PDB file of C-alpha atoms and ligand atoms in Angstrom:
ATOM      1  CA  MET A   1       8.082  11.487   9.643  1.00 95.00           C
ATOM      2  CA  LYS A   2       5.095   9.475  10.913  1.00 98.00           C
ATOM      3  CA  ILE A   3       3.259   6.849   8.413  1.00 98.00           C
ATOM      4  CA  GLY A   4      -0.042   5.753   9.344  1.00 98.00           C
ATOM      5  CA  ILE A   5      -1.624   2.493   7.396  1.00 99.00           C
ATOM      6  CA  VAL A   6      -5.330   2.208   7.502  1.00 98.00           C
ATOM      7  CA  GLY A   7      -6.255  -1.530   7.185  1.00 98.00           C
ATOM      8  CA  GLY A   8      -2.459  -2.327   8.571  1.00 98.00           C
ATOM      9  CA  THR A   9      -3.727  -5.673   9.869  1.00 98.00           C
ATOM     10  CA  GLY A  10      -4.085  -7.156   6.721  1.00 98.00           C
ATOM     11  CA  ASP A  11      -2.119  -9.024   4.387  1.00 98.00           C
ATOM     12  CA  ILE A  12      -0.242  -6.100   2.589  1.00 98.00           C
ATOM     13  CA  GLY A  13      -0.671  -3.888   5.708  1.00 98.00           C
ATOM     14  CA  GLU A  14       1.213  -6.168   7.621  1.00 98.00           C
ATOM     15  CA  GLY A  15       4.405  -6.451   5.607  1.00 98.00           C
ATOM     16  CA  MET A  16       4.576  -2.953   4.938  1.00 98.00           C
ATOM     17  CA  ALA A  17       4.529  -1.967   8.680  1.00 98.00           C
ATOM     18  CA  MET A  18       7.409  -4.401   9.249  1.00 98.00           C
ATOM     19  CA  ARG A  19       9.455  -3.121   6.404  1.00 98.00           C
ATOM     20  CA  LEU A  20       8.803   0.579   7.220  1.00 98.00           C
ATOM     21  CA  SER A  21       8.949   0.555  10.840  1.00 98.00           C
ATOM     22  CA  PRO A  22      12.886   0.577  11.535  1.00 98.00           C
ATOM     23  CA  PHE A  23      13.118   3.926   9.229  1.00 98.00           C
ATOM     24  CA  TYR A  24      10.287   5.523  10.334  1.00 98.00           C
ATOM     25  CA  ASP A  25       7.280   5.920  13.007  1.00 98.00           C
ATOM     26  CA  VAL A  26       4.636   3.826  11.957  1.00 98.00           C
ATOM     27  CA  VAL A  27       1.416   3.664  13.414  1.00 98.00           C
ATOM     28  CA  VAL A  28      -1.079   0.476  12.230  1.00 98.00           C
ATOM     29  CA  GLY A  29      -4.658   1.229  12.107  1.00 98.00           C
ATOM     30  CA  SER A  30      -7.643  -0.902  12.228  1.00 98.00           C
ATOM     31  CA  ARG A  31     -10.984  -0.726  13.059  1.00 98.00           C
ATOM     32  CA  GLU A  32     -10.039  -2.770  16.321  1.00 98.00           C
ATOM     33  CA  GLN A  33      -7.215  -1.395  18.172  1.00 98.00           C
ATOM     34  CA  ASP A  34      -6.165  -4.483  19.557  1.00 98.00           C
ATOM     35  CA  LYS A  35      -6.385  -6.366  16.119  1.00 98.00           C
ATOM     36  CA  ALA A  36      -3.556  -3.840  15.574  1.00 98.00           C
ATOM     37  CA  GLU A  37      -1.960  -3.945  18.510  1.00 98.00           C
ATOM     38  CA  ALA A  38      -1.293  -7.693  18.136  1.00 98.00           C
ATOM     39  CA  THR A  39       0.066  -6.905  14.587  1.00 98.00           C
ATOM     40  CA  CYS A  40       2.225  -4.793  15.863  1.00 98.00           C
ATOM     41  CA  ILE A  41       3.673  -7.098  18.732  1.00 98.00           C
ATOM     42  CA  MET A  42       4.013  -9.839  15.918  1.00 98.00           C
ATOM     43  CA  GLY A  43       5.803  -7.338  13.699  1.00 98.00           C
ATOM     44  CA  ARG A  44       8.376  -5.710  16.472  1.00 98.00           C
ATOM     45  CA  GLU A  45       9.106  -9.549  17.381  1.00 98.00           C
ATOM     46  CA  GLN A  46      10.172 -10.737  13.834  1.00 98.00           C
ATOM     47  CA  LEU A  47      12.174  -7.324  13.489  1.00 98.00           C
ATOM     48  CA  LEU A  48      13.971  -8.006  16.976  1.00 98.00           C
ATOM     49  CA  LYS A  49      15.013 -11.694  15.820  1.00 98.00           C
ATOM     50  CA  ARG A  50      16.536 -10.232  13.301  1.00 98.00           C
ATOM     51  CA  GLY A  51      18.110  -7.599  15.242  1.00 98.00           C
ATOM     52  CA  LYS A  52      16.031  -4.408  13.957  1.00 97.00           C
ATOM     53  CA  THR A  53      14.902  -1.841  15.933  1.00 95.00           C
ATOM     54  CA  CYS A  54      11.685  -0.072  15.042  1.00 97.00           C
ATOM     55  CA  SER A  55       9.107   2.240  15.821  1.00 98.00           C
ATOM     56  CA  LEU A  56       5.464   0.311  15.699  1.00 98.00           C
ATOM     57  CA  ASN A  57       2.512   0.710  17.036  1.00 98.00           C
ATOM     58  CA  GLY A  58      -1.230  -0.251  16.532  1.00 98.00           C
ATOM     59  CA  VAL A  59      -4.235   2.387  17.074  1.00 98.00           C
ATOM     60  CA  THR A  60      -7.713   2.656  15.542  1.00 98.00           C
ATOM     61  CA  ASN A  61      -7.766   3.753  11.681  1.00 98.00           C
ATOM     62  CA  GLN A  62      -8.731   7.353  12.722  1.00 98.00           C
ATOM     63  CA  ALA A  63      -5.840   7.719  15.535  1.00 98.00           C
ATOM     64  CA  ALA A  64      -3.277   6.114  12.329  1.00 98.00           C
ATOM     65  CA  ILE A  65      -4.661   8.885  10.233  1.00 98.00           C
ATOM     66  CA  ASP A  66      -4.500  12.090  12.976  1.00 98.00           C
ATOM     67  CA  ALA A  67      -0.828  10.990  13.923  1.00 98.00           C
ATOM     68  CA  ALA A  68       0.242  10.530  10.156  1.00 98.00           C
ATOM     69  CA  ASP A  69       2.283  12.757   7.714  1.00 98.00           C
ATOM     70  CA  ILE A  70       1.837  10.013   5.359  1.00 98.00           C
ATOM     71  CA  VAL A  71      -1.549   7.533   5.523  1.00 99.00           C
ATOM     72  CA  ILE A  72      -1.368   4.328   3.383  1.00 99.00           C
ATOM     73  CA  LEU A  73      -5.044   2.879   2.531  1.00 99.00           C
ATOM     74  CA  ALA A  74      -4.311  -0.682   2.764  1.00 98.00           C
ATOM     75  CA  ILE A  75      -7.870  -1.906   2.428  1.00 98.00           C
ATOM     76  CA  PRO A  76      -9.539  -3.755  -0.115  1.00 98.00           C
ATOM     77  CA  PHE A  77     -11.205  -1.848  -3.127  1.00 98.00           C
ATOM     78  CA  LYS A  78     -14.892  -2.687  -1.950  1.00 98.00           C
ATOM     79  CA  HIS A  79     -14.321  -1.412   1.393  1.00 98.00           C
ATOM     80  CA  VAL A  80     -12.752   1.687   0.215  1.00 98.00           C
ATOM     81  CA  ALA A  81     -15.692   4.071   0.020  1.00 98.00           C
ATOM     82  CA  GLY A  82     -17.288   2.960   3.286  1.00 98.00           C
ATOM     83  CA  THR A  83     -14.198   3.041   5.096  1.00 98.00           C
ATOM     84  CA  LEU A  84     -13.509   6.600   3.871  1.00 98.00           C
ATOM     85  CA  ALA A  85     -16.886   7.932   4.889  1.00 98.00           C
ATOM     86  CA  THR A  86     -16.349   6.656   8.362  1.00 98.00           C
ATOM     87  CA  LEU A  87     -12.803   8.564   8.596  1.00 98.00           C
ATOM     88  CA  HIS A  88     -11.596  12.353   8.527  1.00 98.00           C
ATOM     89  CA  GLY A  89      -8.657  14.560   8.799  1.00 98.00           C
ATOM     90  CA  PHE A  90      -6.908  13.788   5.833  1.00 98.00           C
ATOM     91  CA  GLU A  91      -6.427  17.544   5.153  1.00 98.00           C
ATOM     92  CA  ASN A  92      -3.074  18.507   3.665  1.00 98.00           C
ATOM     93  CA  LYS A  93      -1.881  14.669   4.488  1.00 98.00           C
ATOM     94  CA  ILE A  94      -0.197  12.395   1.748  1.00 99.00           C
ATOM     95  CA  VAL A  95      -2.596   9.894   0.910  1.00 99.00           C
ATOM     96  CA  VAL A  96      -0.877   6.788  -0.655  1.00 99.00           C
ATOM     97  CA  SER A  97      -3.371   4.295  -2.462  1.00 99.00           C
ATOM     98  CA  PRO A  98      -2.177   0.645  -3.364  1.00 99.00           C
ATOM     99  CA  VAL A  99      -5.338  -0.407  -3.988  1.00 99.00           C
ATOM    100  CA  ASN A 100      -6.192  -2.223  -7.031  1.00 98.00           C
ATOM    101  CA  PRO A 101     -10.043  -2.668  -8.100  1.00 98.00           C
ATOM    102  CA  MET A 102     -10.161  -6.135  -9.831  1.00 98.00           C
ATOM    103  CA  GLU A 103     -12.430  -9.351  -9.854  1.00 97.00           C
ATOM    104  CA  LYS A 104     -11.538 -13.100 -10.225  1.00 96.00           C
ATOM    105  CA  GLN A 105     -13.713 -14.537 -12.964  1.00 93.00           C
ATOM    106  CA  ASP A 106     -12.257 -17.403 -14.859  1.00 95.00           C
ATOM    107  CA  HIS A 107      -9.007 -15.153 -14.428  1.00 97.00           C
ATOM    108  CA  PHE A 108      -8.633 -11.750 -13.099  1.00 98.00           C
ATOM    109  CA  VAL A 109      -9.985  -8.860 -14.493  1.00 98.00           C
ATOM    110  CA  PHE A 110      -9.095  -4.682 -13.698  1.00 98.00           C
ATOM    111  CA  VAL A 111     -12.853  -3.983 -12.910  1.00 98.00           C
ATOM    112  CA  PRO A 112     -12.203   0.123 -12.442  1.00 98.00           C
ATOM    113  CA  PRO A 113     -15.153   2.428 -10.666  1.00 98.00           C
ATOM    114  CA  ASN A 114     -16.600   4.893 -12.683  1.00 98.00           C
ATOM    115  CA  GLU A 115     -13.618   7.540 -12.079  1.00 98.00           C
ATOM    116  CA  GLY A 116     -11.057   5.269 -14.043  1.00 98.00           C
ATOM    117  CA  SER A 117      -9.415   4.154 -11.235  1.00 98.00           C
ATOM    118  CA  ALA A 118      -9.146   3.399  -7.355  1.00 99.00           C
ATOM    119  CA  ALA A 119      -6.664   6.575  -6.947  1.00 99.00           C
ATOM    120  CA  LEU A 120      -8.929   8.651  -8.773  1.00 98.00           C
ATOM    121  CA  MET A 121     -11.983   7.863  -6.657  1.00 98.00           C
ATOM    122  CA  ILE A 122     -10.341   8.543  -3.539  1.00 98.00           C
ATOM    123  CA  GLN A 123      -8.992  11.962  -4.678  1.00 98.00           C
ATOM    124  CA  LYS A 124     -13.098  12.710  -5.548  1.00 98.00           C
ATOM    125  CA  MET A 125     -13.889  10.874  -1.813  1.00 98.00           C
ATOM    126  CA  LEU A 126     -11.332  13.515   0.163  1.00 98.00           C
ATOM    127  CA  PRO A 127     -11.012  16.800   0.852  1.00 98.00           C
ATOM    128  CA  LYS A 128      -9.041  18.859  -1.957  1.00 98.00           C
ATOM    129  CA  GLU A 129      -6.287  19.533   0.196  1.00 98.00           C
ATOM    130  CA  ALA A 130      -5.426  15.504   0.724  1.00 98.00           C
ATOM    131  CA  ARG A 131      -2.733  14.900  -1.533  1.00 98.00           C
ATOM    132  CA  ILE A 132      -3.315  11.864  -3.258  1.00 99.00           C
ATOM    133  CA  CYS A 133      -0.608   9.249  -4.567  1.00 99.00           C
ATOM    134  CA  SER A 134      -0.752   5.837  -5.769  1.00 98.00           C
ATOM    135  CA  ALA A 135       2.142   3.251  -5.078  1.00 99.00           C
ATOM    136  CA  PHE A 136       2.719   0.045  -4.158  1.00 98.00           C
ATOM    137  CA  ASN A 137       0.435  -1.376  -6.530  1.00 98.00           C
ATOM    138  CA  THR A 138       2.447  -4.204  -7.843  1.00 98.00           C
ATOM    139  CA  ILE A 139       4.173  -6.168  -5.417  1.00 98.00           C
ATOM    140  CA  ALA A 140       2.926  -9.207  -3.509  1.00 97.00           C
ATOM    141  CA  ALA A 141       1.816  -9.285   0.264  1.00 98.00           C
ATOM    142  CA  ASN A 142       3.832 -12.227   0.514  1.00 97.00           C
ATOM    143  CA  LYS A 143       6.978 -10.610  -0.388  1.00 98.00           C
ATOM    144  CA  TRP A 144       6.372  -7.662   1.888  1.00 98.00           C
ATOM    145  CA  LYS A 145       6.365 -10.265   4.362  1.00 98.00           C
ATOM    146  CA  ALA A 146       9.058 -12.186   3.768  1.00 98.00           C
ATOM    147  CA  LEU A 147      11.649 -10.296   5.915  1.00 98.00           C
ATOM    148  CA  ASP A 148      15.166 -12.454   5.086  1.00 98.00           C
ATOM    149  CA  GLU A 149      14.491 -11.684   1.271  1.00 97.00           C
ATOM    150  CA  GLU A 150      15.351  -8.052  -0.721  1.00 98.00           C
ATOM    151  CA  LEU A 151      12.226  -6.554  -2.327  1.00 98.00           C
ATOM    152  CA  ASP A 152      13.715  -6.189  -5.976  1.00 97.00           C
ATOM    153  CA  TYR A 153      11.074  -4.224  -7.595  1.00 98.00           C
ATOM    154  CA  SER A 154      10.300  -1.243 -10.095  1.00 98.00           C
ATOM    155  CA  VAL A 155       7.189   0.911  -8.040  1.00 98.00           C
ATOM    156  CA  PRO A 156       5.229   3.185 -10.086  1.00 98.00           C
ATOM    157  CA  VAL A 157       4.355   6.621  -8.536  1.00 99.00           C
ATOM    158  CA  CYS A 158       1.197   8.576  -9.789  1.00 99.00           C
ATOM    159  CA  SER A 159       0.209  11.715  -8.251  1.00 99.00           C
ATOM    160  CA  ASP A 160      -0.873  15.658  -9.385  1.00 98.00           C
ATOM    161  CA  ASP A 161       1.178  16.514  -6.369  1.00 98.00           C
ATOM    162  CA  ALA A 162       4.779  16.878  -7.293  1.00 98.00           C
ATOM    163  CA  ASP A 163       5.906  17.282  -4.160  1.00 98.00           C
ATOM    164  CA  ALA A 164       3.972  14.758  -2.487  1.00 98.00           C
ATOM    165  CA  LYS A 165       5.461  12.345  -5.014  1.00 98.00           C
ATOM    166  CA  LYS A 166       8.966  13.060  -4.825  1.00 98.00           C
ATOM    167  CA  GLU A 167       8.202  12.505  -0.857  1.00 98.00           C
ATOM    168  CA  VAL A 168       6.562   8.911  -1.284  1.00 99.00           C
ATOM    169  CA  MET A 169       9.156   8.352  -3.924  1.00 99.00           C
ATOM    170  CA  ALA A 170      11.535   8.816  -1.345  1.00 98.00           C
ATOM    171  CA  VAL A 171       9.902   6.316   0.911  1.00 98.00           C
ATOM    172  CA  VAL A 172       9.714   3.975  -1.767  1.00 98.00           C
ATOM    173  CA  ASN A 173      13.444   4.057  -1.967  1.00 98.00           C
ATOM    174  CA  ARG A 174      14.231   3.572   1.172  1.00 98.00           C
ATOM    175  CA  ILE A 175      12.877   0.101   1.772  1.00 98.00           C
ATOM    176  CA  SER A 176      15.061  -2.901   0.686  1.00 98.00           C
ATOM    177  CA  HIS A 177      16.345  -2.887  -3.013  1.00 98.00           C
ATOM    178  CA  LEU A 178      12.649  -0.895  -4.256  1.00 98.00           C
ATOM    179  CA  LYS A 179      13.262   1.590  -7.060  1.00 98.00           C
ATOM    180  CA  ALA A 180      10.850   4.084  -7.418  1.00 98.00           C
ATOM    181  CA  PHE A 181       9.907   5.748 -10.860  1.00 98.00           C
ATOM    182  CA  ASP A 182       7.837   8.856 -11.843  1.00 98.00           C
ATOM    183  CA  ALA A 183       4.774   7.429 -13.859  1.00 98.00           C
ATOM    184  CA  GLY A 184       3.040  10.768 -14.245  1.00 98.00           C
ATOM    185  CA  PRO A 185      -0.366  12.408 -12.705  1.00 98.00           C
ATOM    186  CA  LEU A 186      -2.985  10.420 -10.776  1.00 98.00           C
ATOM    187  CA  SER A 187      -4.881   9.610 -14.293  1.00 98.00           C
ATOM    188  CA  VAL A 188      -1.959   7.566 -14.804  1.00 98.00           C
ATOM    189  CA  SER A 189      -3.091   5.393 -11.910  1.00 98.00           C
ATOM    190  CA  SER A 190      -5.668   3.180 -13.846  1.00 98.00           C
ATOM    191  CA  MET A 191      -2.785   1.721 -15.984  1.00 98.00           C
ATOM    192  CA  VAL A 192      -1.145   0.882 -12.993  1.00 98.00           C
ATOM    193  CA  GLU A 193      -3.774  -0.448 -11.136  1.00 98.00           C
ATOM    194  CA  SER A 194      -4.391  -2.649 -14.249  1.00 98.00           C
ATOM    195  CA  LEU A 195      -1.387  -4.093 -14.189  1.00 98.00           C
ATOM    196  CA  THR A 196      -1.965  -6.003 -10.745  1.00 98.00           C
ATOM    197  CA  PRO A 197      -4.415  -8.373 -12.725  1.00 98.00           C
ATOM    198  CA  LEU A 198      -1.823  -8.847 -15.291  1.00 98.00           C
ATOM    199  CA  LEU A 199       0.652 -10.072 -13.070  1.00 98.00           C
ATOM    200  CA  LEU A 200      -1.962 -12.618 -11.028  1.00 98.00           C
ATOM    201  CA  ASN A 201      -2.817 -14.095 -14.642  1.00 98.00           C
ATOM    202  CA  ILE A 202       0.858 -14.421 -15.633  1.00 98.00           C
ATOM    203  CA  ALA A 203       1.472 -16.131 -12.350  1.00 97.00           C
ATOM    204  CA  ARG A 204      -1.316 -18.275 -12.531  1.00 96.00           C
ATOM    205  CA  TYR A 205      -1.225 -19.791 -16.109  1.00 98.00           C
ATOM    206  CA  ASN A 206       2.599 -20.118 -15.730  1.00 98.00           C
ATOM    207  CA  LYS A 207       2.581 -21.420 -12.349  1.00 97.00           C
ATOM    208  CA  MET A 208       4.532 -18.570 -10.962  1.00 97.00           C
ATOM    209  CA  ARG A 209       4.379 -16.894  -7.687  1.00 95.00           C
ATOM    210  CA  ASP A 210       4.393 -13.484  -6.683  1.00 93.00           C
ATOM    211  CA  VAL A 211       5.227 -11.879  -9.668  1.00 97.00           C
ATOM    212  CA  GLY A 212       6.192  -8.484  -9.983  1.00 97.00           C
ATOM    213  CA  ILE A 213       7.657  -5.579 -12.042  1.00 98.00           C
ATOM    214  CA  ARG A 214      11.450  -4.083 -13.054  1.00 97.00           C
ATOM    215  CA  PHE A 215      11.942  -1.805 -15.376  1.00 97.00           C
ATOM    216  CA  HIS A 216      15.569  -1.176 -17.053  1.00 95.00           C
TER     217      HIS A 216
HETATM  218  N1  NAP B 301      -2.326  -8.709  -1.052  1.00 79.23           N
HETATM  219  C1  NAP B 301      -1.747  -8.178  -2.204  1.00 79.23           C
HETATM  220  O1  NAP B 301      -0.884  -9.091  -2.253  1.00 79.23           O
HETATM  221  C2  NAP B 301      -1.500  -6.803  -2.498  1.00 79.23           C
HETATM  222  C3  NAP B 301      -0.610  -6.076  -3.685  1.00 79.23           C
HETATM  223  C4  NAP B 301      -0.667  -5.027  -4.114  1.00 79.23           C
HETATM  224  C5  NAP B 301      -1.701  -4.044  -3.653  1.00 79.23           C
HETATM  225  N2  NAP B 301      -2.580  -4.572  -2.886  1.00 79.23           N
HETATM  226  C6  NAP B 301      -3.876  -3.758  -2.305  1.00 79.23           C
HETATM  227  O2  NAP B 301      -3.769  -3.493  -1.001  1.00 79.23           O
HETATM  228  C7  NAP B 301      -5.029  -3.362  -0.523  1.00 79.23           C
HETATM  229  C8  NAP B 301      -5.282  -4.352   0.776  1.00 79.23           C
HETATM  230  O3  NAP B 301      -4.924  -5.456   0.298  1.00 79.23           O
HETATM  231  P1  NAP B 301      -5.007  -6.722   1.402  1.00 79.23           P
HETATM  232  O4  NAP B 301      -4.409  -8.338   0.642  1.00 79.23           O
HETATM  233  O5  NAP B 301      -4.112  -6.477   2.507  1.00 79.23           O
HETATM  234  O6  NAP B 301      -6.264  -6.727   2.053  1.00 79.23           O
HETATM  235  P2  NAP B 301      -7.034  -7.493   3.198  1.00 79.23           P
HETATM  236  O7  NAP B 301      -5.932  -8.357   3.881  1.00 79.23           O
HETATM  237  O8  NAP B 301      -7.938  -8.471   2.760  1.00 79.23           O
HETATM  238  O9  NAP B 301      -7.675  -6.564   4.151  1.00 79.23           O
HETATM  239  C9  NAP B 301      -7.008  -5.694   4.749  1.00 79.23           C
HETATM  240  C10 NAP B 301      -7.737  -4.921   5.787  1.00 79.23           C
HETATM  241  O10 NAP B 301      -8.335  -4.090   5.280  1.00 79.23           O
HETATM  242  C11 NAP B 301      -9.504  -4.324   6.527  1.00 79.23           C
HETATM  243  N3  NAP B 301     -10.904  -4.498   6.533  1.00 79.23           N
HETATM  244  C12 NAP B 301     -11.478  -5.531   5.756  1.00 79.23           C
HETATM  245  N4  NAP B 301     -12.683  -5.828   6.105  1.00 79.23           N
HETATM  246  C13 NAP B 301     -12.980  -4.546   6.009  1.00 79.23           C
HETATM  247  C14 NAP B 301     -14.277  -3.572   5.971  1.00 79.23           C
HETATM  248  N5  NAP B 301     -15.457  -4.355   5.513  1.00 79.23           N
HETATM  249  N6  NAP B 301     -14.481  -2.686   6.408  1.00 79.23           N
HETATM  250  C15 NAP B 301     -13.275  -1.813   6.509  1.00 79.23           C
HETATM  251  N7  NAP B 301     -12.053  -2.491   6.707  1.00 79.23           N
HETATM  252  C16 NAP B 301     -11.983  -3.677   6.511  1.00 79.23           C
HETATM  253  C17 NAP B 301      -9.356  -5.126   7.575  1.00 79.23           C
HETATM  254  O11 NAP B 301      -8.420  -4.675   8.776  1.00 79.23           O
HETATM  255  P3  NAP B 301      -9.416  -4.648  10.210  1.00 79.23           P
HETATM  256  O12 NAP B 301      -9.943  -5.765  10.261  1.00 79.23           O
HETATM  257  O13 NAP B 301      -7.852  -4.401  11.113  1.00 79.23           O
HETATM  258  O14 NAP B 301      -9.803  -3.018  10.242  1.00 79.23           O
HETATM  259  C18 NAP B 301      -8.063  -5.933   7.077  1.00 79.23           C
HETATM  260  O15 NAP B 301      -6.760  -6.148   7.864  1.00 79.23           O
HETATM  261  C19 NAP B 301      -6.199  -3.786  -1.322  1.00 79.23           C
HETATM  262  O16 NAP B 301      -6.777  -2.485  -1.935  1.00 79.23           O
HETATM  263  C20 NAP B 301      -5.270  -4.576  -2.773  1.00 79.23           C
HETATM  264  O17 NAP B 301      -5.691  -4.428  -3.905  1.00 79.23           O
HETATM  265  C21 NAP B 301      -2.684  -5.933  -2.424  1.00 79.23           C
END
């Protein structure tokens, strides 16, 4: 199984690449191939230091999509539409959105697009054969990158495509102590996306760091 990460050089993409590449072939995408390659060199070093082998390679965003069975869109909400407009080949791919549309005012606020959520906007922009899921919205980048710590969180996964959702939940459950929960159809993604500004506000007002969620 190949996983491509569009914007995989970023805060969350880097950590995801390191966590996923011991189990899956991971291709990190970027607007600049050199930047993706540098991220992968660093990631391979970090994993090697911990005695882990991996399959981790840096390419362009388009090459990451072309190579992948599952594409993770690890880009800030404000750049999603512009980025997707430059890319193609999403037909029959599972496309995972961890994207949270929010703004920092006095505190963090959920600011969804007209479609109701980033995931629904992405679904509207991509060909109807793309199999859209939302997942990984509520895990902080610092935690992804802290390779010596377990990730002990619940991960709500939304999709209208039952088989795609099952595959994404299996990927989630492969990583550290993450536990995937079926959160329902893609329309539920607005509720999941809105959790992140809530978590950031809780962190801020309670002087906590990297707050996450666990259902039990
Ligand atoms: N950070 C978190 O803790 C966290 C947690 C949960 C979910 N998320 C979600 O994950 C997504 C990525 O967050 P992030 O913090 O990793 O973002 P980020 O580090 O700010 O950016 C990720 C990547 O997006 C690409 N990018 C930046 N500006 C761009 C532009 N103008 N056009 C096209 N691509 C551009 C860059 O890749 P290249 O320069 O290599 O092209 C960059 O490395 C967001 O939607 C966020 O809501 C983040």
